[in-house]
XYZ file of C-alpha atoms in Angstrom:
742
model
C 0.000 0.000 0.000
C 2.722 2.406 0.852
C 4.530 1.781 -2.438
C 1.314 2.230 -4.394
C 0.508 5.529 -2.692
C 4.080 6.888 -2.995
C 4.397 6.216 -6.734
C 1.804 8.886 -7.832
C 3.435 11.412 -5.493
C 6.884 10.796 -7.045
C 5.466 11.152 -10.546
C 3.702 14.377 -9.540
C 6.924 15.866 -8.159
C 8.850 14.847 -11.293
C 6.117 16.375 -13.479
C 6.171 19.612 -11.510
C 9.981 19.727 -11.742
C 9.875 19.307 -15.514
C 7.211 21.961 -15.845
C 9.233 24.317 -13.691
C 12.318 23.791 -15.897
C 10.266 24.400 -19.031
C 8.865 27.628 -17.616
C 12.358 28.787 -16.618
C 13.793 27.957 -20.053
C 10.946 29.782 -21.826
C 11.457 32.809 -19.565
C 15.213 32.919 -20.123
C 14.808 32.541 -23.899
C 12.288 35.364 -23.969
C 14.545 37.546 -21.857
C 17.554 36.901 -24.087
C 15.506 37.661 -27.182
C 14.289 40.946 -25.670
C 17.820 41.982 -24.726
C 19.096 41.095 -28.211
C 16.262 43.065 -29.822
C 17.065 46.127 -27.712
C 20.750 45.925 -28.605
C 20.010 45.534 -32.303
C 17.610 48.481 -32.194
C 20.202 50.686 -30.486
C 22.898 49.664 -32.959
C 20.620 50.329 -35.932
C 19.717 53.775 -34.590
C 23.386 54.622 -34.068
C 24.395 53.404 -37.529
C 21.513 55.190 -39.212
C 22.690 58.459 -37.655
C 26.263 57.936 -38.810
C 25.270 56.917 -42.343
C 26.909 53.505 -42.150
C 25.192 50.172 -42.753
C 24.856 47.731 -39.854
C 25.984 44.789 -41.890
C 29.222 46.389 -43.022
C 30.088 47.504 -39.474
C 29.505 44.033 -38.039
C 31.612 42.493 -40.740
C 34.363 45.025 -40.132
C 34.426 44.161 -36.431
C 34.653 40.450 -37.245
C 37.575 41.052 -39.601
C 39.388 43.200 -37.037
C 39.122 40.446 -34.446
C 40.230 37.938 -37.065
C 43.295 39.915 -38.090
C 44.659 40.437 -34.590
C 45.811 36.846 -34.061
C 48.904 36.877 -36.257
C 51.620 39.296 -37.098
C 53.725 38.280 -40.044
C 56.934 40.112 -39.257
C 60.128 38.817 -37.741
C 60.662 39.138 -33.997
C 63.624 41.462 -34.460
C 61.427 44.075 -36.181
C 58.687 44.170 -33.565
C 60.227 47.191 -31.873
C 59.777 49.413 -34.870
C 58.213 52.113 -33.319
C 57.215 53.184 -31.699
C 56.685 49.245 -30.261
C 55.919 46.197 -31.751
C 54.437 45.195 -35.044
C 54.047 46.476 -38.609
C 52.827 50.041 -38.317
C 49.474 50.856 -39.859
C 49.004 54.622 -39.985
C 45.465 55.626 -40.862
C 42.905 58.212 -39.902
C 41.559 56.245 -36.957
C 44.770 56.316 -34.941
C 43.872 59.272 -32.709
C 41.318 59.588 -29.952
C 40.598 63.256 -30.599
C 37.199 63.308 -32.288
C 37.511 66.979 -33.247
C 40.210 66.142 -35.803
C 37.921 63.891 -37.854
C 35.272 64.772 -40.413
C 31.702 64.490 -39.161
C 29.784 61.501 -40.553
C 26.537 63.443 -40.870
C 25.478 63.720 -44.487
C 27.781 60.905 -45.584
C 25.681 58.688 -47.870
C 28.516 56.423 -48.955
C 28.051 52.683 -48.584
C 31.006 50.938 -46.976
C 32.223 48.136 -49.259
C 32.636 44.644 -47.897
C 35.978 43.796 -46.295
C 37.751 40.447 -46.325
C 39.800 38.933 -43.578
C 43.199 37.336 -43.944
C 41.753 33.897 -44.480
C 39.414 35.132 -47.218
C 42.256 36.369 -49.417
C 43.590 33.517 -51.521
C 44.222 32.585 -55.144
C 40.879 31.248 -56.339
C 40.497 28.372 -58.726
C 41.117 29.534 -62.275
C 42.424 32.946 -61.169
C 45.686 34.109 -62.711
C 48.629 35.303 -60.661
C 48.834 38.560 -62.638
C 45.518 39.656 -61.110
C 47.615 40.659 -58.063
C 49.872 43.571 -59.016
C 52.901 44.511 -56.912
C 56.514 45.570 -57.275
C 57.410 42.532 -55.156
C 56.355 40.187 -57.951
C 56.472 36.525 -57.007
C 57.313 37.271 -53.358
C 53.614 37.579 -52.568
C 53.061 33.919 -53.563
C 54.343 30.643 -52.169
C 54.147 27.148 -53.614
C 53.725 23.939 -51.616
C 52.520 20.358 -52.031
C 49.459 19.042 -50.245
C 49.085 15.565 -48.752
C 48.155 14.167 -52.167
C 51.344 15.494 -53.727
C 49.527 18.151 -55.727
C 51.369 21.439 -56.243
C 49.412 24.436 -54.950
C 50.204 28.138 -55.341
C 48.645 30.646 -52.977
C 49.196 34.032 -51.374
C 51.669 34.286 -48.512
C 50.327 35.082 -45.074
C 52.073 38.464 -45.089
C 50.399 39.366 -48.399
C 47.008 38.395 -47.001
C 47.559 40.552 -43.946
C 48.665 43.504 -46.099
C 45.544 43.223 -48.266
C 43.203 42.959 -45.293
C 44.698 45.857 -43.318
C 44.882 47.902 -46.528
C 41.135 47.507 -46.986
C 40.449 48.617 -43.433
C 42.677 51.686 -43.858
C 40.888 52.702 -47.070
C 37.438 52.714 -45.447
C 38.485 54.204 -42.091
C 37.578 57.682 -40.905
C 39.560 60.579 -42.299
C 40.980 63.667 -40.674
C 40.011 67.185 -41.597
C 43.458 68.498 -42.470
C 45.568 65.397 -43.033
C 45.024 62.191 -45.000
C 47.559 59.444 -44.384
C 47.465 56.021 -45.999
C 50.713 54.310 -45.043
C 51.908 50.758 -44.525
C 55.372 50.337 -42.979
C 56.916 46.893 -43.391
C 59.603 45.442 -41.149
C 63.194 45.110 -42.240
C 63.031 41.332 -42.582
C 59.680 41.347 -44.377
C 59.811 40.205 -47.985
C 57.089 42.670 -48.932
C 57.525 46.380 -49.553
C 54.103 47.280 -50.955
C 50.417 46.473 -50.477
C 49.387 44.585 -53.655
C 46.472 45.646 -55.830
C 43.571 43.398 -56.807
C 40.415 44.366 -58.766
C 38.338 43.550 -55.679
C 40.054 46.497 -53.935
C 38.713 49.048 -56.439
C 35.444 49.721 -54.490
C 37.542 50.533 -51.414
C 39.734 52.924 -53.413
C 36.632 54.603 -54.851
C 35.211 54.950 -51.343
C 38.501 56.520 -50.259
C 38.463 58.957 -53.218
C 34.870 60.005 -52.524
C 35.818 60.865 -48.953
C 38.562 63.241 -50.157
C 35.979 65.340 -51.980
C 34.500 66.350 -48.611
C 37.728 68.005 -47.449
C 37.837 71.781 -47.488
C 40.997 72.557 -45.509
C 43.400 69.753 -46.456
C 47.067 70.420 -45.639
C 48.740 66.995 -45.992
C 48.052 64.146 -48.413
C 50.143 60.999 -48.053
C 49.975 57.538 -49.692
C 53.010 55.335 -49.030
C 53.666 51.689 -50.025
C 50.321 51.101 -51.768
C 50.020 49.867 -55.358
C 47.402 52.256 -56.740
C 44.659 51.195 -59.193
C 45.324 51.179 -62.939
C 46.003 54.231 -65.053
C 43.822 57.366 -64.800
C 42.528 56.624 -61.256
C 44.851 59.218 -59.720
C 44.127 61.643 -62.550
C 40.332 61.352 -62.390
C 39.639 60.611 -58.697
C 42.382 62.271 -56.597
C 43.950 65.234 -58.373
C 40.636 67.114 -58.994
C 39.952 67.002 -55.249
C 43.480 68.199 -54.433
C 43.110 71.147 -56.820
C 40.202 72.395 -54.712
C 42.388 72.470 -51.595
C 43.890 75.927 -51.422
C 46.168 75.186 -48.452
C 47.868 71.896 -49.387
C 51.465 71.964 -48.128
C 52.697 68.348 -48.315
C 52.127 65.785 -51.068
C 53.647 62.312 -50.732
C 53.087 59.465 -53.223
C 55.961 57.128 -52.389
C 56.259 53.601 -53.806
C 52.808 53.765 -55.386
C 53.676 52.356 -58.859
C 52.380 55.431 -60.667
C 51.517 54.944 -64.322
C 52.713 57.218 -67.140
C 49.386 59.074 -67.491
C 49.167 59.630 -63.759
C 52.733 60.946 -63.660
C 52.129 63.476 -66.428
C 48.922 64.646 -64.724
C 50.787 64.922 -61.417
C 53.521 67.064 -63.002
C 50.855 69.357 -64.496
C 49.270 69.711 -61.054
C 52.659 70.629 -59.497
C 53.207 73.255 -62.209
C 49.855 74.913 -61.387
C 50.171 74.656 -57.616
C 51.609 77.500 -55.516
C 51.241 76.237 -51.914
C 53.246 72.979 -51.759
C 56.357 73.009 -49.603
C 57.099 69.253 -49.556
C 57.035 66.792 -52.482
C 57.802 63.075 -52.149
C 57.521 60.750 -55.162
C 60.336 58.378 -54.200
C 60.534 54.830 -55.582
C 58.917 55.917 -58.857
C 60.076 55.102 -62.382
C 59.832 58.170 -64.650
C 60.203 56.441 -68.011
C 59.306 59.454 -70.182
C 62.043 62.006 -70.782
C 59.467 64.720 -71.492
C 57.811 64.071 -68.121
C 61.179 64.268 -66.352
C 62.028 67.575 -68.018
C 58.564 68.940 -67.212
C 59.107 67.967 -63.572
C 62.420 69.853 -63.474
C 60.749 72.906 -65.003
C 57.856 72.754 -62.504
C 60.256 72.497 -59.551
C 62.331 75.432 -60.785
C 59.349 77.762 -61.179
C 57.507 76.669 -58.034
C 57.592 79.479 -55.459
C 57.307 77.431 -52.246
C 58.763 73.910 -52.595
C 61.762 73.486 -50.286
C 61.755 69.713 -49.585
C 62.078 67.323 -52.556
C 62.391 63.539 -52.274
C 63.358 61.700 -55.488
C 65.178 58.801 -53.806
C 65.288 55.619 -55.881
C 63.628 57.369 -58.824
C 64.870 56.305 -62.232
C 65.041 59.357 -64.490
C 64.769 58.928 -68.251
C 67.231 61.046 -70.174
C 70.365 60.249 -68.189
C 72.777 62.853 -66.867
C 71.181 65.720 -68.825
C 67.895 65.369 -66.904
C 69.783 64.912 -63.620
C 71.607 68.195 -64.226
C 68.317 70.022 -64.830
C 66.690 68.625 -61.686
C 69.728 69.572 -59.583
C 69.645 73.109 -60.948
C 65.914 73.305 -60.185
C 66.519 72.279 -56.547
C 69.249 74.840 -55.911
C 67.090 76.882 -53.556
C 65.658 73.885 -51.652
C 66.489 73.080 -48.042
C 66.346 69.279 -48.402
C 67.016 67.031 -51.402
C 67.034 63.240 -51.743
C 68.058 61.821 -55.092
C 69.681 58.724 -56.543
C 69.065 55.406 -58.261
C 71.081 52.345 -59.137
C 70.844 53.378 -62.830
C 72.840 56.578 -62.215
C 75.986 56.496 -64.317
C 79.400 57.945 -63.533
C 78.564 61.322 -65.092
C 75.399 61.679 -63.010
C 77.316 61.068 -59.764
C 79.964 63.592 -60.831
C 77.214 66.173 -61.425
C 75.875 65.505 -57.923
C 79.350 66.048 -56.431
C 79.780 69.346 -58.290
C 76.304 70.439 -57.179
C 77.224 69.870 -53.521
C 80.409 71.928 -53.908
C 78.573 74.905 -55.407
C 76.862 77.598 -53.394
C 73.331 76.534 -52.482
C 70.916 76.577 -49.557
C 70.821 72.826 -48.836
C 70.878 71.791 -45.173
C 69.991 68.124 -45.789
C 71.230 65.996 -48.695
C 70.882 62.299 -49.503
C 72.419 60.249 -52.320
C 70.837 56.783 -52.430
C 71.490 53.758 -54.599
C 74.060 55.325 -56.924
C 77.439 53.576 -57.072
C 80.438 55.818 -56.281
C 83.732 54.856 -57.911
C 87.223 55.958 -56.903
C 87.212 59.096 -59.052
C 83.894 60.295 -57.675
C 85.068 59.571 -54.102
C 87.657 62.321 -54.427
C 85.099 64.668 -56.016
C 82.620 64.099 -53.173
C 85.327 64.556 -50.554
C 86.408 67.883 -52.051
C 82.760 68.972 -52.427
C 82.068 68.343 -48.723
C 85.052 70.518 -47.835
C 83.726 73.371 -50.006
C 80.130 73.077 -48.801
C 79.250 75.148 -45.731
C 75.500 74.582 -45.285
C 74.802 70.817 -45.136
C 74.029 69.573 -41.611
C 72.442 66.210 -42.464
C 74.233 63.881 -44.900
C 73.057 60.470 -46.115
C 75.125 58.185 -48.356
C 72.986 55.055 -48.593
C 73.772 51.945 -50.688
C 76.607 53.543 -52.653
C 79.041 50.580 -52.622
C 81.473 52.664 -50.593
C 84.351 51.225 -48.631
C 84.777 53.735 -45.854
C 86.788 55.798 -45.212
C 86.579 56.658 -48.877
C 85.118 60.092 -48.225
C 85.691 60.535 -44.480
C 89.438 60.844 -44.065
C 91.541 61.854 -41.092
C 92.554 65.271 -42.350
C 92.027 68.693 -40.804
C 89.974 70.037 -43.728
C 87.569 67.093 -43.806
C 87.292 67.003 -40.013
C 86.423 70.697 -40.024
C 83.828 70.211 -42.773
C 82.256 67.271 -40.939
C 82.063 69.234 -37.696
C 78.925 70.932 -39.069
C 77.062 67.634 -39.394
C 74.439 66.708 -36.820
C 73.182 63.599 -38.669
C 75.267 61.121 -40.699
C 73.860 58.035 -42.444
C 76.383 55.627 -44.010
C 74.213 52.502 -44.059
C 74.465 49.685 -46.617
C 78.134 50.342 -47.333
C 81.358 48.829 -45.975
C 83.239 49.900 -42.840
C 86.512 47.996 -42.335
C 88.790 48.283 -39.317
C 90.641 51.336 -40.645
C 87.347 53.147 -41.222
C 86.165 52.299 -37.707
C 89.351 53.765 -36.229
C 88.981 56.995 -38.199
C 85.341 57.290 -37.155
C 86.404 56.771 -33.527
C 88.992 59.559 -33.755
C 86.362 61.866 -35.254
C 83.884 61.120 -32.431
C 86.559 61.770 -29.797
C 87.405 65.189 -31.210
C 85.988 68.267 -29.543
C 84.677 69.553 -32.898
C 82.249 66.642 -33.332
C 78.569 67.729 -33.135
C 76.919 64.530 -34.352
C 73.564 63.716 -32.762
C 72.577 60.775 -34.977
C 74.957 58.223 -36.512
C 73.594 55.365 -38.650
C 75.983 52.592 -39.726
C 73.543 49.783 -40.422
C 74.583 46.846 -42.633
C 78.163 48.111 -42.945
C 79.907 44.740 -42.465
C 81.268 46.038 -39.167
C 83.221 43.273 -37.433
C 83.926 42.701 -33.751
C 87.424 44.155 -34.088
C 86.003 47.296 -35.655
C 83.402 47.617 -32.896
C 86.060 47.180 -30.187
C 88.050 50.008 -31.778
C 85.021 52.235 -32.312
C 82.907 51.912 -29.131
C 85.491 53.174 -26.563
C 85.414 56.566 -28.284
C 81.806 57.039 -27.128
C 82.937 57.228 -23.507
C 84.391 60.662 -24.266
C 81.664 61.804 -26.665
C 78.914 63.966 -25.127
C 76.792 64.881 -28.188
C 75.724 61.596 -29.791
C 72.169 60.587 -28.866
C 71.312 57.899 -31.425
C 73.560 55.102 -32.724
C 72.490 52.410 -35.197
C 74.779 49.377 -35.611
C 72.081 46.961 -36.761
C 72.623 44.104 -39.238
C 76.395 43.980 -38.862
C 78.800 41.141 -38.026
C 79.097 41.646 -34.274
C 79.652 38.622 -32.012
C 79.697 37.953 -28.267
C 83.338 39.061 -28.126
C 82.288 42.723 -28.359
C 80.145 42.477 -25.192
C 82.806 43.911 -22.808
C 83.226 46.993 -25.015
C 79.467 47.542 -25.210
C 79.019 47.153 -21.446
C 81.938 49.470 -20.678
C 80.601 52.109 -23.082
C 77.052 52.009 -21.674
C 78.303 52.281 -18.090
C 80.402 55.355 -18.878
C 78.048 57.153 -21.273
C 74.997 59.081 -20.075
C 74.040 60.990 -23.256
C 73.260 58.116 -25.639
C 69.471 57.662 -25.775
C 68.963 55.049 -28.547
C 71.283 52.154 -29.378
C 70.230 49.679 -32.089
C 71.900 46.251 -32.245
C 69.146 44.299 -34.027
C 70.052 41.902 -36.799
C 73.470 40.933 -35.425
C 72.758 37.214 -35.617
C 76.108 36.181 -34.131
C 75.221 38.121 -30.986
C 73.437 35.327 -29.118
C 70.791 35.459 -26.442
C 71.660 32.060 -24.941
C 75.032 30.401 -25.294
C 74.034 27.110 -23.658
C 70.563 26.071 -22.609
C 69.864 24.302 -19.383
C 69.600 20.567 -20.043
C 68.477 17.993 -17.505
C 68.950 14.324 -18.425
C 67.893 11.214 -16.568
C 70.537 8.519 -16.233
C 70.391 5.041 -14.744
C 73.635 4.077 -13.067
C 74.389 1.317 -10.549
C 70.741 0.645 -9.940
C 69.897 4.285 -9.255
C 68.293 7.032 -11.292
C 70.341 10.231 -11.297
C 69.920 13.553 -13.036
C 72.758 15.021 -15.050
C 72.130 18.756 -15.358
C 73.956 21.213 -17.617
C 73.714 24.786 -16.271
C 72.303 27.684 -18.264
C 74.845 30.073 -19.811
C 73.790 33.541 -20.959
C 74.679 34.815 -24.391
C 76.023 38.200 -25.400
C 72.656 39.957 -25.505
C 71.699 38.888 -21.995
C 75.162 39.830 -20.703
C 74.811 43.354 -22.109
C 71.475 43.867 -20.364
C 72.549 42.346 -17.054
C 75.975 43.973 -17.092
C 75.111 47.562 -18.038
C 71.373 48.222 -17.839
C 69.997 45.853 -15.206
C 72.670 44.579 -12.827
C 70.726 42.679 -10.147
C 73.657 41.548 -8.013
C 72.736 44.124 -5.352
C 70.429 47.056 -4.756
C 73.293 49.502 -5.235
C 74.234 47.961 -8.589
C 70.674 48.457 -9.834
C 70.759 52.113 -8.848
C 74.122 52.685 -10.568
C 73.098 51.019 -13.862
C 72.449 52.941 -17.075
C 68.936 54.462 -17.007
C 69.033 56.607 -20.162
C 69.823 54.347 -23.150
C 67.009 52.421 -24.870
C 68.709 49.313 -26.274
C 67.119 47.455 -29.212
C 68.169 43.832 -29.803
C 65.427 41.176 -30.024
C 62.299 42.954 -28.814
C 61.372 40.226 -26.293
C 62.071 39.189 -22.709
C 64.281 36.119 -22.993
C 65.538 33.960 -20.118
C 65.026 36.436 -17.262
C 66.977 39.188 -19.041
C 63.850 41.381 -19.344
C 65.422 43.052 -22.356
C 62.232 44.581 -23.759
C 60.988 45.740 -20.346
C 64.313 47.437 -19.564
C 64.230 49.149 -22.967
C 60.777 50.549 -22.210
C 61.867 51.703 -18.763
C 64.914 53.562 -20.109
C 62.818 55.103 -22.890
C 60.303 56.589 -20.448
C 60.023 60.358 -20.308
C 60.295 60.295 -16.536
C 62.746 61.036 -13.773
C 65.583 58.701 -12.926
C 63.963 57.856 -9.593
C 60.852 56.428 -11.266
C 62.990 54.287 -13.584
C 65.001 52.938 -10.645
C 61.758 52.111 -8.829
C 60.497 50.032 -11.774
C 63.805 48.188 -11.998
C 63.835 47.493 -8.262
C 60.329 45.996 -8.429
C 61.386 43.801 -11.348
C 64.506 42.670 -9.536
C 62.862 42.021 -6.160
C 59.741 40.222 -7.364
C 60.693 38.597 -10.669
C 64.443 38.165 -11.109
C 66.535 37.829 -7.963
C 64.577 36.907 -4.845
C 67.805 36.898 -2.818
C 67.738 40.692 -2.891
C 65.100 40.863 -0.144
C 67.442 39.133 2.222
C 67.368 41.297 5.389
C 71.171 41.374 5.496
C 71.200 43.443 2.314
C 69.020 46.104 3.982
C 71.509 47.079 6.660
C 73.083 49.824 4.554
C 69.714 51.385 3.639
C 68.665 54.430 5.677
C 65.686 53.868 7.936
C 63.745 56.657 6.212
C 63.717 54.636 2.959
C 62.539 51.348 4.455
C 58.774 52.106 4.115
C 59.296 52.663 0.379
C 61.143 49.361 0.154
C 58.323 47.563 1.986
C 55.903 49.020 -0.530
C 57.968 47.785 -3.499
C 58.080 44.273 -2.043
C 54.308 44.084 -2.503
C 54.184 45.501 -6.034
C 54.454 43.764 -9.374
C 54.488 44.874 -13.006
C 50.961 44.474 -14.365
C 49.225 44.171 -10.982
C 46.864 46.839 -9.653
C 47.730 49.154 -12.545
C 51.414 49.391 -11.600
C 53.782 49.752 -14.560
C 51.236 50.181 -17.349
C 53.799 51.966 -19.516
C 56.246 49.068 -19.502
C 53.888 46.079 -19.384
C 53.489 44.130 -22.668
C 50.503 45.013 -24.824
C 49.223 41.444 -24.700
C 49.413 41.299 -20.908
C 46.078 40.222 -19.378
C 44.385 41.958 -16.478
C 45.786 39.776 -13.722
C 43.628 41.457 -11.066
C 40.251 40.554 -12.583
C 40.851 37.620 -14.905
C 40.043 34.237 -13.429
C 42.954 31.848 -13.660
C 42.571 28.181 -14.431
C 44.351 25.374 -12.669
C 47.285 25.920 -15.036
C 47.369 29.654 -14.335
C 47.490 32.625 -16.698
C 50.289 33.129 -19.218
C 52.248 36.223 -18.214
C 54.129 37.634 -21.250
C 56.349 39.693 -18.952
C 57.944 36.715 -17.208
C 57.023 34.222 -19.978
C 55.589 31.906 -17.330
C 52.183 30.812 -16.110
C 51.049 32.543 -12.939
C 48.000 32.360 -10.723
C 46.536 35.774 -10.077
C 44.927 34.706 -6.810
C 48.251 33.659 -5.289
C 50.036 36.935 -6.106
C 48.728 38.785 -3.041
C 49.533 35.821 -0.808
C 53.114 35.727 -2.103
C 53.645 39.456 -1.575
C 52.266 39.360 1.968
C 54.298 36.311 2.918
C 57.428 37.934 1.503
C 56.736 41.117 3.452
C 56.129 39.152 6.667
C 59.365 37.228 6.196
C 61.378 40.408 5.759
C 59.833 42.214 8.724
C 60.226 39.319 11.132
C 63.848 38.654 10.225
C 65.072 42.245 9.952
C 67.081 43.052 13.070
C 66.966 46.835 12.681
C 63.176 46.935 12.620
C 62.764 48.171 16.269
C 64.890 51.210 15.494
C 62.366 52.306 12.878
C 59.703 52.706 15.598
C 62.004 53.658 18.497
C 63.038 56.929 16.954
C 59.571 58.374 17.390
C 58.163 61.316 15.472
C 61.509 63.103 15.480
C 60.632 66.333 17.434
C 59.246 65.772 20.935
C 59.178 69.348 22.331
C 58.561 72.686 20.777
C 60.440 75.650 22.278
C 58.192 78.588 23.071
C 59.442 81.974 21.993
C 58.815 84.984 24.236
C 56.949 87.885 22.724
C 59.178 90.897 22.366
C 56.873 93.918 22.818
C 58.149 97.338 21.950
C 58.829 99.594 25.027
C 56.257 102.291 25.503
C 57.500 105.858 25.127
C 57.098 108.164 28.060
C 54.982 111.301 27.563
C 56.503 114.591 28.247
C 54.692 117.485 29.865
C 52.888 119.578 27.314
C 52.671 116.857 24.592
C 49.415 116.329 22.790
C 47.175 113.385 23.649
C 48.310 110.036 22.314
C 46.012 107.239 21.192
C 48.145 104.745 23.042
C 47.267 106.398 26.352
C 43.706 105.190 26.146
C 44.814 101.601 25.614
C 47.322 101.749 28.448
C 46.127 100.459 31.845
C 48.300 100.510 34.963
C 49.274 97.211 36.396
C 46.668 95.894 38.860
C 43.974 98.346 37.765
C 40.613 97.173 36.478
C 39.421 97.908 33.041
C 36.416 100.197 33.016
C 33.326 98.821 31.463
């Protein structure tokens, strides 16, 4: 009976439970649908006001999230610049909304944008549909698992196409339009390719330019523009309406012949331009080159001309005309690998003549022995050039820079010297060292990248910087330096306080790790033993730990170099904290703040032996509270060290950590956020309980126990003489012991 009566009750409870779950599920579904409808309504209202379609915005957000997971550049180029990946300069890079054009009245429809994974060579599509100066470098060929040969776009090319689309449809500034893609040094690409599917984005970009009324700067760099007549029909008419355009840059844009002739005609009519940059352009028509020289000569305002790596049809005759047209300019960059001997001789004579140039650059043109002497004599005669660049000239230095009084005096005017992509043997390094040691040297920037500089040359050159007090930037990247030059680098950095930027990237023989730590299990005599090989730092880690971040003691950290930002790999490897130290030294802050960051890194991440109480005996008692505070801090926790923390660093205060912990890119280890506070408190408790001088910190008291009272020094009252007039002080004076009348 009991079982029979209990069975309906159990079924009733189960039925009620199922009904309750169904009601809850229906309620939650309805609530989610209502919330989604409200969000969609708000988004549609916002997009309708801004004139943008909802679908295109959603797709753009999806592509942005899709494109953030991979960066195609080499690790050694991640520092470039400002910090860390290929730079994409577009109109949406600033937070100041007043600098952008208002979207009201914009009826343009945003074209669809592809992600990286959506750009590929489709079946039946020809390779020539993708146009670029890089040619076959944008493709790669491989075999699939069936052995079939497949050709497709490289991942870097896909990323360039995707980010190029986003830049074309982004918001534009009122006075400046910048469309620029900067590739890393090790990247095989130098230009964003063009595909017919990009034409709607270019048309959208051109339509946006028509809305500008006060444009001052127009810049397109490293983009392959659409076919002929696009620049002539879509861009130049809009630029003609701008009456205040001062800078025009179309560098490495693969301009066609019709576009070039139209551009030269626009320059001839313009009267406001002060800067013109059409570098990396092939001017194949001699008439166009002569027209350009004529336009530059008659232009009333142009003072900065950049024709670097521009091939000029017509040979030395056209080069002579362009040089004569740029006689009154302040800055000139010219040169190409097709320049013959006569063209280089004309350049040397132009430098020796009287002109107003303060910055000159000769790029790509080979300089033979005869022209070396001409250039050397021209530099002696010239008295205005302050910035000199001789880039990729096949020079074996010191071909032009010689250890003579005349040349040393002529070079004393220079504040910037670029000798990259040449050759600097040991003799040249010694002469450069003697020039830097001289009191007449005023160099601020010295670039000797890819100069085949050896370790012997560096050991002869670097000691001269200990006496130099003017140089602020030194570039020795992509040379042949090894770990044997580490002592010279460390000694120079410890004795130089004026050098702000030091670039050593690309020196592949300069190692980060010489020997890795290896632990092997061996079975011997019936026992399992571990054979461990210790870790040995390489040259890069030794430079950081020896000159910039010496963690052997607290005093050594304080006496390290805190001014030089050192570029090597761009990452924190093997507890060297190279990238973090570079960011600390590059901060625009006081030396005390930099030392504080380094102390926190050393105490909490690198050398835990530093908070041994015995090392605190030499520290004044007044500084101990600050030290206790630093023992509890950590880079990336509670907002401390935001300027030096990696960009990919998670919010360790709020993010929930799994059983494996959270990957910390600063230490390159997994950490548990919940245990960080426990570790800091336990460390603080250990230090306080074991520090013998702790009672003295509280025994000294507030410092001043009594305050001495000062007696009031009242002026003596003058005595009245008989017959004097009444004095106001008499009324206030009361004899001693008398009562004051009410």
